[in-house]
PDB file of C-alpha atoms and ligand atoms in Angstrom:
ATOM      1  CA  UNK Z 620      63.941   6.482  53.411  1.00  0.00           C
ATOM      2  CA  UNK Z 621      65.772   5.638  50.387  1.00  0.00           C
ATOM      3  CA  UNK Z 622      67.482   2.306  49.561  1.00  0.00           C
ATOM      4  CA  UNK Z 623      70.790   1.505  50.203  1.00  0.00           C
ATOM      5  CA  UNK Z 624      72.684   1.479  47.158  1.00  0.00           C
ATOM      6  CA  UNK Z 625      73.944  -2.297  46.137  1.00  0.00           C
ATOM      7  CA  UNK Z 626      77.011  -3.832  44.361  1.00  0.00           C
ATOM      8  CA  UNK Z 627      78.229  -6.815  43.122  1.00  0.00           C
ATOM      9  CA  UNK Z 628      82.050  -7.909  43.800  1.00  0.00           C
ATOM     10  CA  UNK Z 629      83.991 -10.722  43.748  1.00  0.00           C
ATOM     11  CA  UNK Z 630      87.249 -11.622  46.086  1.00  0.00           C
ATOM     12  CA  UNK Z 631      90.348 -11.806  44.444  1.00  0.00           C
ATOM     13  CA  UNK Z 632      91.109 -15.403  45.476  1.00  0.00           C
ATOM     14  CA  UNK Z 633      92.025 -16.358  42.062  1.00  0.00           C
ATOM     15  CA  UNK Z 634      92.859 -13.312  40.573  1.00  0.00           C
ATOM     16  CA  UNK Z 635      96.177 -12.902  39.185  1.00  0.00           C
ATOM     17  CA  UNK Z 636      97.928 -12.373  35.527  1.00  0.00           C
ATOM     18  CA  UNK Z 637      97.049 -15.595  32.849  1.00  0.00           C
ATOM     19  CA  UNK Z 638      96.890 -14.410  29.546  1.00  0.00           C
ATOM     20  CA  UNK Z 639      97.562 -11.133  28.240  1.00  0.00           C
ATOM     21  CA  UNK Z 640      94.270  -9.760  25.655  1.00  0.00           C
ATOM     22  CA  UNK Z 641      94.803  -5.957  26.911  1.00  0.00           C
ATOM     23  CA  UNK Z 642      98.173  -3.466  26.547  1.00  0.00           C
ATOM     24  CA  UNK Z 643      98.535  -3.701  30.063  1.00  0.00           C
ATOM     25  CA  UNK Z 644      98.564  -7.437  31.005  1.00  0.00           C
ATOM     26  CA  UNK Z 645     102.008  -8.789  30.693  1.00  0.00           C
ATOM     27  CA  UNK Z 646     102.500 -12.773  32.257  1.00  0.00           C
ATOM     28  CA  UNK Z 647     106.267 -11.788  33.852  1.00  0.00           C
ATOM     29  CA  UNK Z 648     105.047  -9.450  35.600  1.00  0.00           C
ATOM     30  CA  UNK Z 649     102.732 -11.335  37.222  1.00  0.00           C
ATOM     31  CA  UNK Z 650     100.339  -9.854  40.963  1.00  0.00           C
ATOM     32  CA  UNK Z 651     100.839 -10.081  44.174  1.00  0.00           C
ATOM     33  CA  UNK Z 652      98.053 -12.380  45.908  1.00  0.00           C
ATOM     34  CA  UNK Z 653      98.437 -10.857  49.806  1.00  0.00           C
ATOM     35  CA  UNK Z 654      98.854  -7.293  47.606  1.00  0.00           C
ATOM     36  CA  UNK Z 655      95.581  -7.785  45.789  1.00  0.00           C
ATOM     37  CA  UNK Z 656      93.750  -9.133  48.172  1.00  0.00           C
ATOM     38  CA  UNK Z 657      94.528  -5.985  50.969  1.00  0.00           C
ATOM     39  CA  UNK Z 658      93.485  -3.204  47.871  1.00  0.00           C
ATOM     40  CA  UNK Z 659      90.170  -5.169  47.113  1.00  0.00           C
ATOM     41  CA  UNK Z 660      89.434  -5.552  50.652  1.00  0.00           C
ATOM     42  CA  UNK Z 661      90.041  -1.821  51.456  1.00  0.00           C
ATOM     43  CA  UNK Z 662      87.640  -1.129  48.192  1.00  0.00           C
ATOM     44  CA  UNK Z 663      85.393  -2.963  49.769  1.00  0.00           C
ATOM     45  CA  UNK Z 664      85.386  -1.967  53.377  1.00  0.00           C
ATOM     46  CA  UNK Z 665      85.498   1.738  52.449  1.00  0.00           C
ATOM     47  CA  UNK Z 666      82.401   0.950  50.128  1.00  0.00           C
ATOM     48  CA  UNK Z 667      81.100  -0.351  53.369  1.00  0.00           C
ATOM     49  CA  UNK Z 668      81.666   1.917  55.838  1.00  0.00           C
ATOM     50  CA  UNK Z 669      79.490   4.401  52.697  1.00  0.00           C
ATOM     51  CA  UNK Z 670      76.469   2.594  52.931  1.00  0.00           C
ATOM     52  CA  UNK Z 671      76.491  -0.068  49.882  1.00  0.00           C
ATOM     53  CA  UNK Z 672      75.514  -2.986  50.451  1.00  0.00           C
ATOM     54  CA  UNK Z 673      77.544  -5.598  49.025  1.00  0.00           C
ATOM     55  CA  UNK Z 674      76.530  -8.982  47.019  1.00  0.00           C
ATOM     56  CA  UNK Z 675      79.541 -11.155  46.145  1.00  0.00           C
ATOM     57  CA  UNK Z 676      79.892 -13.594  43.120  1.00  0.00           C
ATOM     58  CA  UNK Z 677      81.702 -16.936  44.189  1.00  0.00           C
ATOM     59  CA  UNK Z 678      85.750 -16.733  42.673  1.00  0.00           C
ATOM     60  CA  UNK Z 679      86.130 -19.415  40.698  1.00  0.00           C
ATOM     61  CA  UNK Z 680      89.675 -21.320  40.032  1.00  0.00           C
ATOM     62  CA  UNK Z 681      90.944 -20.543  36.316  1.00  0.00           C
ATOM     63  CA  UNK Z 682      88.704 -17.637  35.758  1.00  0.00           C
ATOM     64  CA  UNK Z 683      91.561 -14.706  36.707  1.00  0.00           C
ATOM     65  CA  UNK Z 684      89.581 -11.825  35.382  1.00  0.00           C
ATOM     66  CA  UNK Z 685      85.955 -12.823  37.608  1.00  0.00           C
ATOM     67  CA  UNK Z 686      86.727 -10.527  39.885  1.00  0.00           C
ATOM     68  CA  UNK Z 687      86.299  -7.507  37.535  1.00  0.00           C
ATOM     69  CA  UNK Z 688      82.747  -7.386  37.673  1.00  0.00           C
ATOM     70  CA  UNK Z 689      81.909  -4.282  35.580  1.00  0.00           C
ATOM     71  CA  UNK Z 690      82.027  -6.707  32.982  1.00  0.00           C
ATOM     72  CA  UNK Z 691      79.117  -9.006  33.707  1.00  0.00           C
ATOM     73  CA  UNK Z 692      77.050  -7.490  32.259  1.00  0.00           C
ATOM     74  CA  UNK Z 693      74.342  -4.632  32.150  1.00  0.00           C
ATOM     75  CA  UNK Z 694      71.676  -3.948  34.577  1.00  0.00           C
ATOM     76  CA  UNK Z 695      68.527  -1.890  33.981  1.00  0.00           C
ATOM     77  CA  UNK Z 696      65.766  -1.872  36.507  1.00  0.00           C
ATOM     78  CA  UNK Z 697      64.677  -5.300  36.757  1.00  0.00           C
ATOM     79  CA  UNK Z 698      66.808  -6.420  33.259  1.00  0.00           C
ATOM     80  CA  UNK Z 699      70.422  -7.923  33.125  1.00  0.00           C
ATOM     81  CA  UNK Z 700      71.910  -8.256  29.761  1.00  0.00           C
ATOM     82  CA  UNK Z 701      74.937 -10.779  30.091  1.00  0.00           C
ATOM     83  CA  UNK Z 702      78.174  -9.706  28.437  1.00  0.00           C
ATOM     84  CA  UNK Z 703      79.001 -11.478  25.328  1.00  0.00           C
ATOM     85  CA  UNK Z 704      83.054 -11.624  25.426  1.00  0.00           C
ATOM     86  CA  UNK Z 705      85.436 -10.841  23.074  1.00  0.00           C
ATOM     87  CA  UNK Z 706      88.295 -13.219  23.906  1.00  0.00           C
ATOM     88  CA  UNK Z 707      87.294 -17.159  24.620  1.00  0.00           C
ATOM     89  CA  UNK Z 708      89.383 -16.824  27.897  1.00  0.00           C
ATOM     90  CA  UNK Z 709      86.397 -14.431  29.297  1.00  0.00           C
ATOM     91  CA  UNK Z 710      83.545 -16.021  27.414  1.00  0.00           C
ATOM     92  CA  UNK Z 711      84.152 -18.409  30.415  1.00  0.00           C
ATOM     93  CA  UNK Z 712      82.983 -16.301  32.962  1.00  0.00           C
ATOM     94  CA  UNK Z 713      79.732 -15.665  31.235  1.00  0.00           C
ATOM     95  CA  UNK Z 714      77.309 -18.540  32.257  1.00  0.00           C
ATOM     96  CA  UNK Z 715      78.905 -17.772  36.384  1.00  0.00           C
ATOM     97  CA  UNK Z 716      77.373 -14.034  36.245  1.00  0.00           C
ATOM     98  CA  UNK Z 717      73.979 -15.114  34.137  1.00  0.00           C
ATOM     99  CA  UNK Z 718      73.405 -18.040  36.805  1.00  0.00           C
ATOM    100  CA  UNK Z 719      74.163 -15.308  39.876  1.00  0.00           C
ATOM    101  CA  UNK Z 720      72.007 -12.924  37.761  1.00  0.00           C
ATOM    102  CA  UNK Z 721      69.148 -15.924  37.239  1.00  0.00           C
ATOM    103  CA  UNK Z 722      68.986 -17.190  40.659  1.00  0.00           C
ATOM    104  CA  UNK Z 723      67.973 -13.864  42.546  1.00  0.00           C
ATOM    105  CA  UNK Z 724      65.125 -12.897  40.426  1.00  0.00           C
ATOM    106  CA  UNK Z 725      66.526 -10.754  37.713  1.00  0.00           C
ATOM    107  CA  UNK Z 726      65.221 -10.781  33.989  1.00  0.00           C
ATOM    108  CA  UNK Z 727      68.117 -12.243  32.019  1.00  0.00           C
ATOM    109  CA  UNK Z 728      68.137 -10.477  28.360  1.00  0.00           C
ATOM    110  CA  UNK Z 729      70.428 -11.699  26.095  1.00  0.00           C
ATOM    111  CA  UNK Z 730      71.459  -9.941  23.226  1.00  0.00           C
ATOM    112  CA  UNK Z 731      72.126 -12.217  19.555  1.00  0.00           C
ATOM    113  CA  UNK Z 732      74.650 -14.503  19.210  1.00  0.00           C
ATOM    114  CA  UNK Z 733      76.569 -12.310  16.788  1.00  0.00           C
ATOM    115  CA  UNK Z 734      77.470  -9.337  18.889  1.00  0.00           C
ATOM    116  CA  UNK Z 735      80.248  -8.639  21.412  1.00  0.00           C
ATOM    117  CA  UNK Z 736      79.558  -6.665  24.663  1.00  0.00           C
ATOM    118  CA  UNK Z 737      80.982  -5.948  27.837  1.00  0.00           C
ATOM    119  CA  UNK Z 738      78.922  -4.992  29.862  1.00  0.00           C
ATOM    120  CA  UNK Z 739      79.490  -2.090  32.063  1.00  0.00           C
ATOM    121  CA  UNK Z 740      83.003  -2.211  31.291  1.00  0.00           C
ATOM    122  CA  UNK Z 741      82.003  -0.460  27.999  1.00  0.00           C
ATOM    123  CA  UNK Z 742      78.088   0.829  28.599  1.00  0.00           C
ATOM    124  CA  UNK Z 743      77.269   3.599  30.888  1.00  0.00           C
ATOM    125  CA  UNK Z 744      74.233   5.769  31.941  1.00  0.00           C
ATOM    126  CA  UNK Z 745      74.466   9.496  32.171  1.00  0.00           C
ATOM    127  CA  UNK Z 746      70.896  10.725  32.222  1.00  0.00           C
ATOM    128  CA  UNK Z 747      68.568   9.125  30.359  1.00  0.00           C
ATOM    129  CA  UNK Z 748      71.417   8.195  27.871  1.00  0.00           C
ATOM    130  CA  UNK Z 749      73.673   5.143  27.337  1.00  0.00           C
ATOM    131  CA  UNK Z 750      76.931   6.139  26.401  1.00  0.00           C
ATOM    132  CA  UNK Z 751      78.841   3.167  24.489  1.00  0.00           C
ATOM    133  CA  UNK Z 752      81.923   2.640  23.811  1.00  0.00           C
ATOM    134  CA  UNK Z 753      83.176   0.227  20.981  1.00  0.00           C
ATOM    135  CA  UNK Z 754      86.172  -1.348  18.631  1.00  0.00           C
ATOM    136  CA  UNK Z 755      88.127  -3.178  21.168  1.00  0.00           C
ATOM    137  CA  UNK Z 756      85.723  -5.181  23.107  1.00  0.00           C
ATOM    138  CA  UNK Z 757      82.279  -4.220  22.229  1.00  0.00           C
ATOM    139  CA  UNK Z 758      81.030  -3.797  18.699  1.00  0.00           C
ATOM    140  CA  UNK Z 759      78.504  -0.892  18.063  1.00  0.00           C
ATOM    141  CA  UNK Z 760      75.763  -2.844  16.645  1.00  0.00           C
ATOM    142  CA  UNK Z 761      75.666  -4.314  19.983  1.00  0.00           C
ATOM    143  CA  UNK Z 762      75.070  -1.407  21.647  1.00  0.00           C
ATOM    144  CA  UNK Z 763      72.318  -0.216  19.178  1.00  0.00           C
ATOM    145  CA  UNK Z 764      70.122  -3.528  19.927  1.00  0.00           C
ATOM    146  CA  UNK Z 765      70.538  -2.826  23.234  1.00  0.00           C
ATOM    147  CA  UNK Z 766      68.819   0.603  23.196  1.00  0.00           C
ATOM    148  CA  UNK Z 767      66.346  -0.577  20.802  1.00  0.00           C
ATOM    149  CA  UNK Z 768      65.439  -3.619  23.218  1.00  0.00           C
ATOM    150  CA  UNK Z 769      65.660  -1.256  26.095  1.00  0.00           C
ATOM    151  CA  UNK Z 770      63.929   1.501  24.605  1.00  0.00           C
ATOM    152  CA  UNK Z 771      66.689   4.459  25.469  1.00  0.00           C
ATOM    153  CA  UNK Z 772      68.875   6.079  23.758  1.00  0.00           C
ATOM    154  CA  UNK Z 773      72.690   4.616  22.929  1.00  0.00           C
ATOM    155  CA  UNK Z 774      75.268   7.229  21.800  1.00  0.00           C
ATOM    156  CA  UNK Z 775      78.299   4.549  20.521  1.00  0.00           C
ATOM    157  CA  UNK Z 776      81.737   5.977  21.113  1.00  0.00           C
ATOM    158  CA  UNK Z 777      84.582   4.716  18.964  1.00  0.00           C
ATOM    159  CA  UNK Z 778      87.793   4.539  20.788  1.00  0.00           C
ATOM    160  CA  UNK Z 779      90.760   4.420  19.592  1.00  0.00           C
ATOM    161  CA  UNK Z 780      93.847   3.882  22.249  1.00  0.00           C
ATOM    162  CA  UNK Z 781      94.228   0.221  23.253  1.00  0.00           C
ATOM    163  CA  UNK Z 782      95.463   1.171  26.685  1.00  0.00           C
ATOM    164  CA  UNK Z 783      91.603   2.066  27.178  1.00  0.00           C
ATOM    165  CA  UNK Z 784      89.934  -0.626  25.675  1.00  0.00           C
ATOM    166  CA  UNK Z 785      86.718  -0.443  27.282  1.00  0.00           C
ATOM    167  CA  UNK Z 786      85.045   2.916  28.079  1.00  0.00           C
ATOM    168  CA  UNK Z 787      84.949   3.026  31.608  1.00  0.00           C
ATOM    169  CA  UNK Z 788      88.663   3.220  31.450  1.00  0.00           C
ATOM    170  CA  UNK Z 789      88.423   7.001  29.943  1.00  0.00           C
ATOM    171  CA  UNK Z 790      85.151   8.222  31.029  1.00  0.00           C
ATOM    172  CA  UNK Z 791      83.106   8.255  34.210  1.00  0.00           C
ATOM    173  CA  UNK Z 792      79.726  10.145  34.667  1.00  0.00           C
ATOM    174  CA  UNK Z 793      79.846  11.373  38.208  1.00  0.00           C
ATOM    175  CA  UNK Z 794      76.383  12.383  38.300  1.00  0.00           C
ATOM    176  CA  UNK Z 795      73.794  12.900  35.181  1.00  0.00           C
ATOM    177  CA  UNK Z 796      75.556  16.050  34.162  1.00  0.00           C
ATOM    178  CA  UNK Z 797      78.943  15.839  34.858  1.00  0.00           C
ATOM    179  CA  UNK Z 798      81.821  13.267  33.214  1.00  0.00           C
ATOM    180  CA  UNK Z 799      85.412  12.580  34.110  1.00  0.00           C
ATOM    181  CA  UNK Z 800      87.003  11.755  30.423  1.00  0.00           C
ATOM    182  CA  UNK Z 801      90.562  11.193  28.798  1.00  0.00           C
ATOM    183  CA  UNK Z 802      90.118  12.656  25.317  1.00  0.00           C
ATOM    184  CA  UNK Z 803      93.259  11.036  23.915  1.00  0.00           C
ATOM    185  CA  UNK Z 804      90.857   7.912  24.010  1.00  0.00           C
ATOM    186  CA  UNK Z 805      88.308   8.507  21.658  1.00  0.00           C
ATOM    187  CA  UNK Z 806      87.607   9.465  17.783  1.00  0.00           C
ATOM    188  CA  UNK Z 807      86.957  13.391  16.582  1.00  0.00           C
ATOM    189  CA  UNK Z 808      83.336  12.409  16.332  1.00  0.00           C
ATOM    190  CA  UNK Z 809      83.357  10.682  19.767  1.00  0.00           C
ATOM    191  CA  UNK Z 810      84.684  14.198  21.260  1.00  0.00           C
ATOM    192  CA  UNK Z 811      82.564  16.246  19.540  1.00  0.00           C
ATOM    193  CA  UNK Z 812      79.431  13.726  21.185  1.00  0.00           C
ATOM    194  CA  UNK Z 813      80.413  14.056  24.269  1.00  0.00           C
ATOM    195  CA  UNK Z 814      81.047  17.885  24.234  1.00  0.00           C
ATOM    196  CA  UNK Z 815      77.560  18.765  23.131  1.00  0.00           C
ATOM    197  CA  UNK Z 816      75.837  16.362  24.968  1.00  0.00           C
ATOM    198  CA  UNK Z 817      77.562  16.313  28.578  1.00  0.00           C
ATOM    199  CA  UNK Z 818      77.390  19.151  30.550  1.00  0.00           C
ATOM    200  CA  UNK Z 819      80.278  19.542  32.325  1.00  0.00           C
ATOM    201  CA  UNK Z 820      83.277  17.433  31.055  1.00  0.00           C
ATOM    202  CA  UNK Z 821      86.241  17.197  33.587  1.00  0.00           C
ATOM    203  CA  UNK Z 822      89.593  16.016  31.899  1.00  0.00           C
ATOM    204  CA  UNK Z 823      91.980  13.861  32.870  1.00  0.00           C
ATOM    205  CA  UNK Z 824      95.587  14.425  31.149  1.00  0.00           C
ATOM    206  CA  UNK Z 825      97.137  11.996  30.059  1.00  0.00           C
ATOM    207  CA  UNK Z 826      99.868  11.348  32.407  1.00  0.00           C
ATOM    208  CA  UNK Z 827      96.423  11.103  35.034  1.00  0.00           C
ATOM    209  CA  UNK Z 828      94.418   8.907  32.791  1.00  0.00           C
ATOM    210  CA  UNK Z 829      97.351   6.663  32.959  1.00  0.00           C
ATOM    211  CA  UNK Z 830      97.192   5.916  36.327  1.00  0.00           C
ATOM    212  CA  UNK Z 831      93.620   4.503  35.533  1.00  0.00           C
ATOM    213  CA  UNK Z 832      91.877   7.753  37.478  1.00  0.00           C
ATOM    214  CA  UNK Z 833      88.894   7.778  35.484  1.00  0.00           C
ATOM    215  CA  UNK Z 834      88.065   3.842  36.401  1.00  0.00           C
ATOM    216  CA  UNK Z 835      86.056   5.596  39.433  1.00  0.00           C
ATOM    217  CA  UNK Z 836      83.729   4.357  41.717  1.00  0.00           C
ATOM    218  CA  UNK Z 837      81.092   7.134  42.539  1.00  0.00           C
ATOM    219  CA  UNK Z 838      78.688   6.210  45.603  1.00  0.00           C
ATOM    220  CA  UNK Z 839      76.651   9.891  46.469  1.00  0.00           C
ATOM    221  CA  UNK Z 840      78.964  12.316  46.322  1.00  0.00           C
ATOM    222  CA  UNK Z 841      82.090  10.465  46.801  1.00  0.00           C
ATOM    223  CA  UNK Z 842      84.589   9.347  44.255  1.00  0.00           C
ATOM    224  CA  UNK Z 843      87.068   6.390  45.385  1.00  0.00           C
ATOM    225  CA  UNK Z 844      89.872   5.949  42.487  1.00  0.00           C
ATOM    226  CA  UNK Z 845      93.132   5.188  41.947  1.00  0.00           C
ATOM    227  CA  UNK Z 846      95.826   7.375  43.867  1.00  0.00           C
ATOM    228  CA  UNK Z 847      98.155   9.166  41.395  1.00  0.00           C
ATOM    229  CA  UNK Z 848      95.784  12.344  39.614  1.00  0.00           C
ATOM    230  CA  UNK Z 849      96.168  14.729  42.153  1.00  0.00           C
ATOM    231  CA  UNK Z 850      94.851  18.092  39.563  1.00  0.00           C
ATOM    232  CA  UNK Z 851      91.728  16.218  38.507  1.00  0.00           C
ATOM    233  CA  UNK Z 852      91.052  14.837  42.304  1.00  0.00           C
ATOM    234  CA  UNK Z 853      91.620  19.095  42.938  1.00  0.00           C
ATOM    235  CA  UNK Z 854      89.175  19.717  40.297  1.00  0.00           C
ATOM    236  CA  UNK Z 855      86.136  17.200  41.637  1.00  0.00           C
ATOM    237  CA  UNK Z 856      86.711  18.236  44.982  1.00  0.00           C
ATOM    238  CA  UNK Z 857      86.276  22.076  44.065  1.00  0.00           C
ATOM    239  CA  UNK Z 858      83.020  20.554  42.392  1.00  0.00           C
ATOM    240  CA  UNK Z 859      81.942  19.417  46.097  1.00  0.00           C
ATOM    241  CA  UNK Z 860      83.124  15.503  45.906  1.00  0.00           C
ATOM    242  CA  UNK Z 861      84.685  14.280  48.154  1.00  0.00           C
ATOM    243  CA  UNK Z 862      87.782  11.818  46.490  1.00  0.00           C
ATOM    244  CA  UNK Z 863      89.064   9.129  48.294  1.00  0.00           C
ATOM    245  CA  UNK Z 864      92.564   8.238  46.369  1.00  0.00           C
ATOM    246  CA  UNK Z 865      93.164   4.089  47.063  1.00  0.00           C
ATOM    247  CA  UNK Z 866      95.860   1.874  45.569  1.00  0.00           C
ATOM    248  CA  UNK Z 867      94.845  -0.286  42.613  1.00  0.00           C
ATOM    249  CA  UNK Z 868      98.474  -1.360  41.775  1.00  0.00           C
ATOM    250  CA  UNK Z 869      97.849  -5.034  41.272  1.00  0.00           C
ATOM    251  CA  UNK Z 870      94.910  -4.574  39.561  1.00  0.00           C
ATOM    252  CA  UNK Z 871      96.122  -2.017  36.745  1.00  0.00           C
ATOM    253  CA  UNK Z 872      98.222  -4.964  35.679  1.00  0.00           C
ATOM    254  CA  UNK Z 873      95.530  -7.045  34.412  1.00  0.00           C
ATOM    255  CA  UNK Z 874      94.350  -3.399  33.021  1.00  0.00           C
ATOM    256  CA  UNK Z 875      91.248  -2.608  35.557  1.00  0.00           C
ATOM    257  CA  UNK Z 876      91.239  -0.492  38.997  1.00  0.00           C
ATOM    258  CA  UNK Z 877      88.554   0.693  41.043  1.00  0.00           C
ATOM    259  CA  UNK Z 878      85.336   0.915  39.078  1.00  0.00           C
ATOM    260  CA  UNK Z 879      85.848  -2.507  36.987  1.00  0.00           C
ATOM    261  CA  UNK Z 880      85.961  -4.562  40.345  1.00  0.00           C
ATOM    262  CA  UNK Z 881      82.427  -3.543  40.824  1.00  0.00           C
ATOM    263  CA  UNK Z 882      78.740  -3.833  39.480  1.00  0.00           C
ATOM    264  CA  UNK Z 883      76.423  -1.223  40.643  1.00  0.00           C
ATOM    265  CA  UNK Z 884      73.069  -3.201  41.215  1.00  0.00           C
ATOM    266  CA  UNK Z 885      70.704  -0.533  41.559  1.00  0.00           C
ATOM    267  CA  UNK Z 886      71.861   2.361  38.594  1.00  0.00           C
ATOM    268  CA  UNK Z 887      75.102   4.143  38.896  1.00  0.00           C
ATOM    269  CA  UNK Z 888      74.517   7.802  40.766  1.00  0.00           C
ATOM    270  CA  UNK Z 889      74.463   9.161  37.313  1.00  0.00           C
ATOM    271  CA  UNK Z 890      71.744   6.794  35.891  1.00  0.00           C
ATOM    272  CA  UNK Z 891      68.455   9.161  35.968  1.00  0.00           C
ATOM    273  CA  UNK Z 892      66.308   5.640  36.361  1.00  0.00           C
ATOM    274  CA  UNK Z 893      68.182   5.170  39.249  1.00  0.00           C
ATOM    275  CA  UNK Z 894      66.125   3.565  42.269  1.00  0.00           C
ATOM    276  CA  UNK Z 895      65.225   5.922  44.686  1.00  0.00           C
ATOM    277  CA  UNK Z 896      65.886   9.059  42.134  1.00  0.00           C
ATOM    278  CA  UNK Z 897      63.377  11.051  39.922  1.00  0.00           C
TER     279      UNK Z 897
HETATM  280  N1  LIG L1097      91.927  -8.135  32.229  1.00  0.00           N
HETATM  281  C1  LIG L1097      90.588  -7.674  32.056  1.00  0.00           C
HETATM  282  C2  LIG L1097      90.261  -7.617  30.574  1.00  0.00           C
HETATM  283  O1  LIG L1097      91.124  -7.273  29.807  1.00  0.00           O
HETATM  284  C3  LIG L1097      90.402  -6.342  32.694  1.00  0.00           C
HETATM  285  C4  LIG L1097      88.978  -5.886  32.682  1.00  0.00           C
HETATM  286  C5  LIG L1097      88.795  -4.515  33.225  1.00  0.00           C
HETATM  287  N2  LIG L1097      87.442  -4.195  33.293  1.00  0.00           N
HETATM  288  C6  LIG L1097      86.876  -3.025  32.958  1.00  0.00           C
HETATM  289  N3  LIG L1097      85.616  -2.868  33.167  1.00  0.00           N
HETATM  290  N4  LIG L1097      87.575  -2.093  32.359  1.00  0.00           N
HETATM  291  O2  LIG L1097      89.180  -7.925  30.141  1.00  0.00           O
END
């Protein structure tokens, strides 16, 4: 029997809108704490009720954005590579997610002093490959010493919208084939990467991409994301998923929805390492 798969989370207990370092973050507006706390917990049961087993990271007072944890880091196997953040305000969270990382056993990789990286947020598996993205958070160098210290191979994306700063918030592999992107968010020569080397690419307008529908969580063969991109939901589930539409509404404010408030522990369903796949 295979393993169930695991992710890391963290309650929204101190979650709410501090600073402003992305387009979508705006202090007036402000969140909702009984709001955010009902959409994280329904994330979390429905992640449940599939299976996952869920590891939490203690929320800590003053640290807003902990409980997107996409961006602690990477995982790869046995390695963790903490997230090196852009903007001092996150930088904060770092030794938190290394510590979690450090105390259950996992090798702790960090990359040199010099580069920015975000972890997840901007570093995702399809295949064997690690697609990249950079410019806003992440710097492409980065990325490169990360496939040269893991030993795979790193395609960097440029992007170029800062409404989707970090990669995950304009593409999602949904299995080692198959991709959910925006293409408003990336360079020519991004495009042309991901078009001849992902199979299928399923597109998100922009009107959908808006509503933060490629910031998916994929668990088997279901896709929980944001409710609001009805045609692409239509197109994954004539590709046999089955897409559970949520509200993320107090979370898009700080600029993250479904797939940024988790970590997948044991490789994303599109990862081939994956535990328990080929
Ligand atoms: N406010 C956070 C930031 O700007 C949101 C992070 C969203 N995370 C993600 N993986 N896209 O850093």
């Amino acid at each position: 029997m295979s393993s169930p798969p695991r992710i890391l989370m963290c309650k929204p207990d101190f979650y709410g809108i501090e600073y402003e370092i992305n387009p979508w973050m705006n202090r007036l507006v402000g969140t909702d704490a009984a709001t955010s706390s009902r959409q994280w917990q329904a994330l979390h049961d429905t992640l449940v009720d599939l299976g996952v087993e869920i590891s939490l990271v203690e929320p800590m007072k003053g640290l807003p954005d902990l409980v997107f944890t996409a961006n602690a880091g990477l995982v790869y196997r046995s390695i963790f590579i903490p997230s090196k953040f852009r903007h001092g305000v996150r930088q904060v969270e770092e030794p938190f997610y290394t510590a979690w990382f450090q105390n259950r056993g996992w090798d702790v990789v960090n990359i040199p002093e010099k580069h920015y990286f975000e972890g997840a947020g901007d570093a995702l598996f399809l295949g064997e490959t690690l697609f990249a993205g950079y410019r806003f958070r992440s710097d492409a160098r980065g990325h490169q010493w990360i496939g040269d210290r893991l030993g795979v191979e790193v395609l960097p994306l440029e992007l170029v919208d800062g409404h989707y700063y970090h990669l995950d918030t304009c593409f999602c592999p949904i299995s080692p084939y198959q991709a959910i992107y925006f293409p408003g968010a990336f360079d020519d020569y991004a495009l042309n990467v991901l078009k001849s080397r992902v199979d299928e690419l399923i597109e998100a307008s922009a009107a959908e991409a808006a509503s933060f529908s490629c910031n998916a969580v994929v668990v088997g063969k279901t896709i929980i994301m944001n409710d609001g991109a009805p045609r692409l939901s239509e197109s994954l589930r004539r590709l046999g998923f089955d897409v559970k539409p949520h509200r993320f509404t107090e979370f898009i404010k700080a600029g993250g929805s479904a797939k940024c408030l988790t970590l997948r522990l044991d490789g994303e369903e599109a990862a081939s390492w994956r535990s328990g796949s080929t």
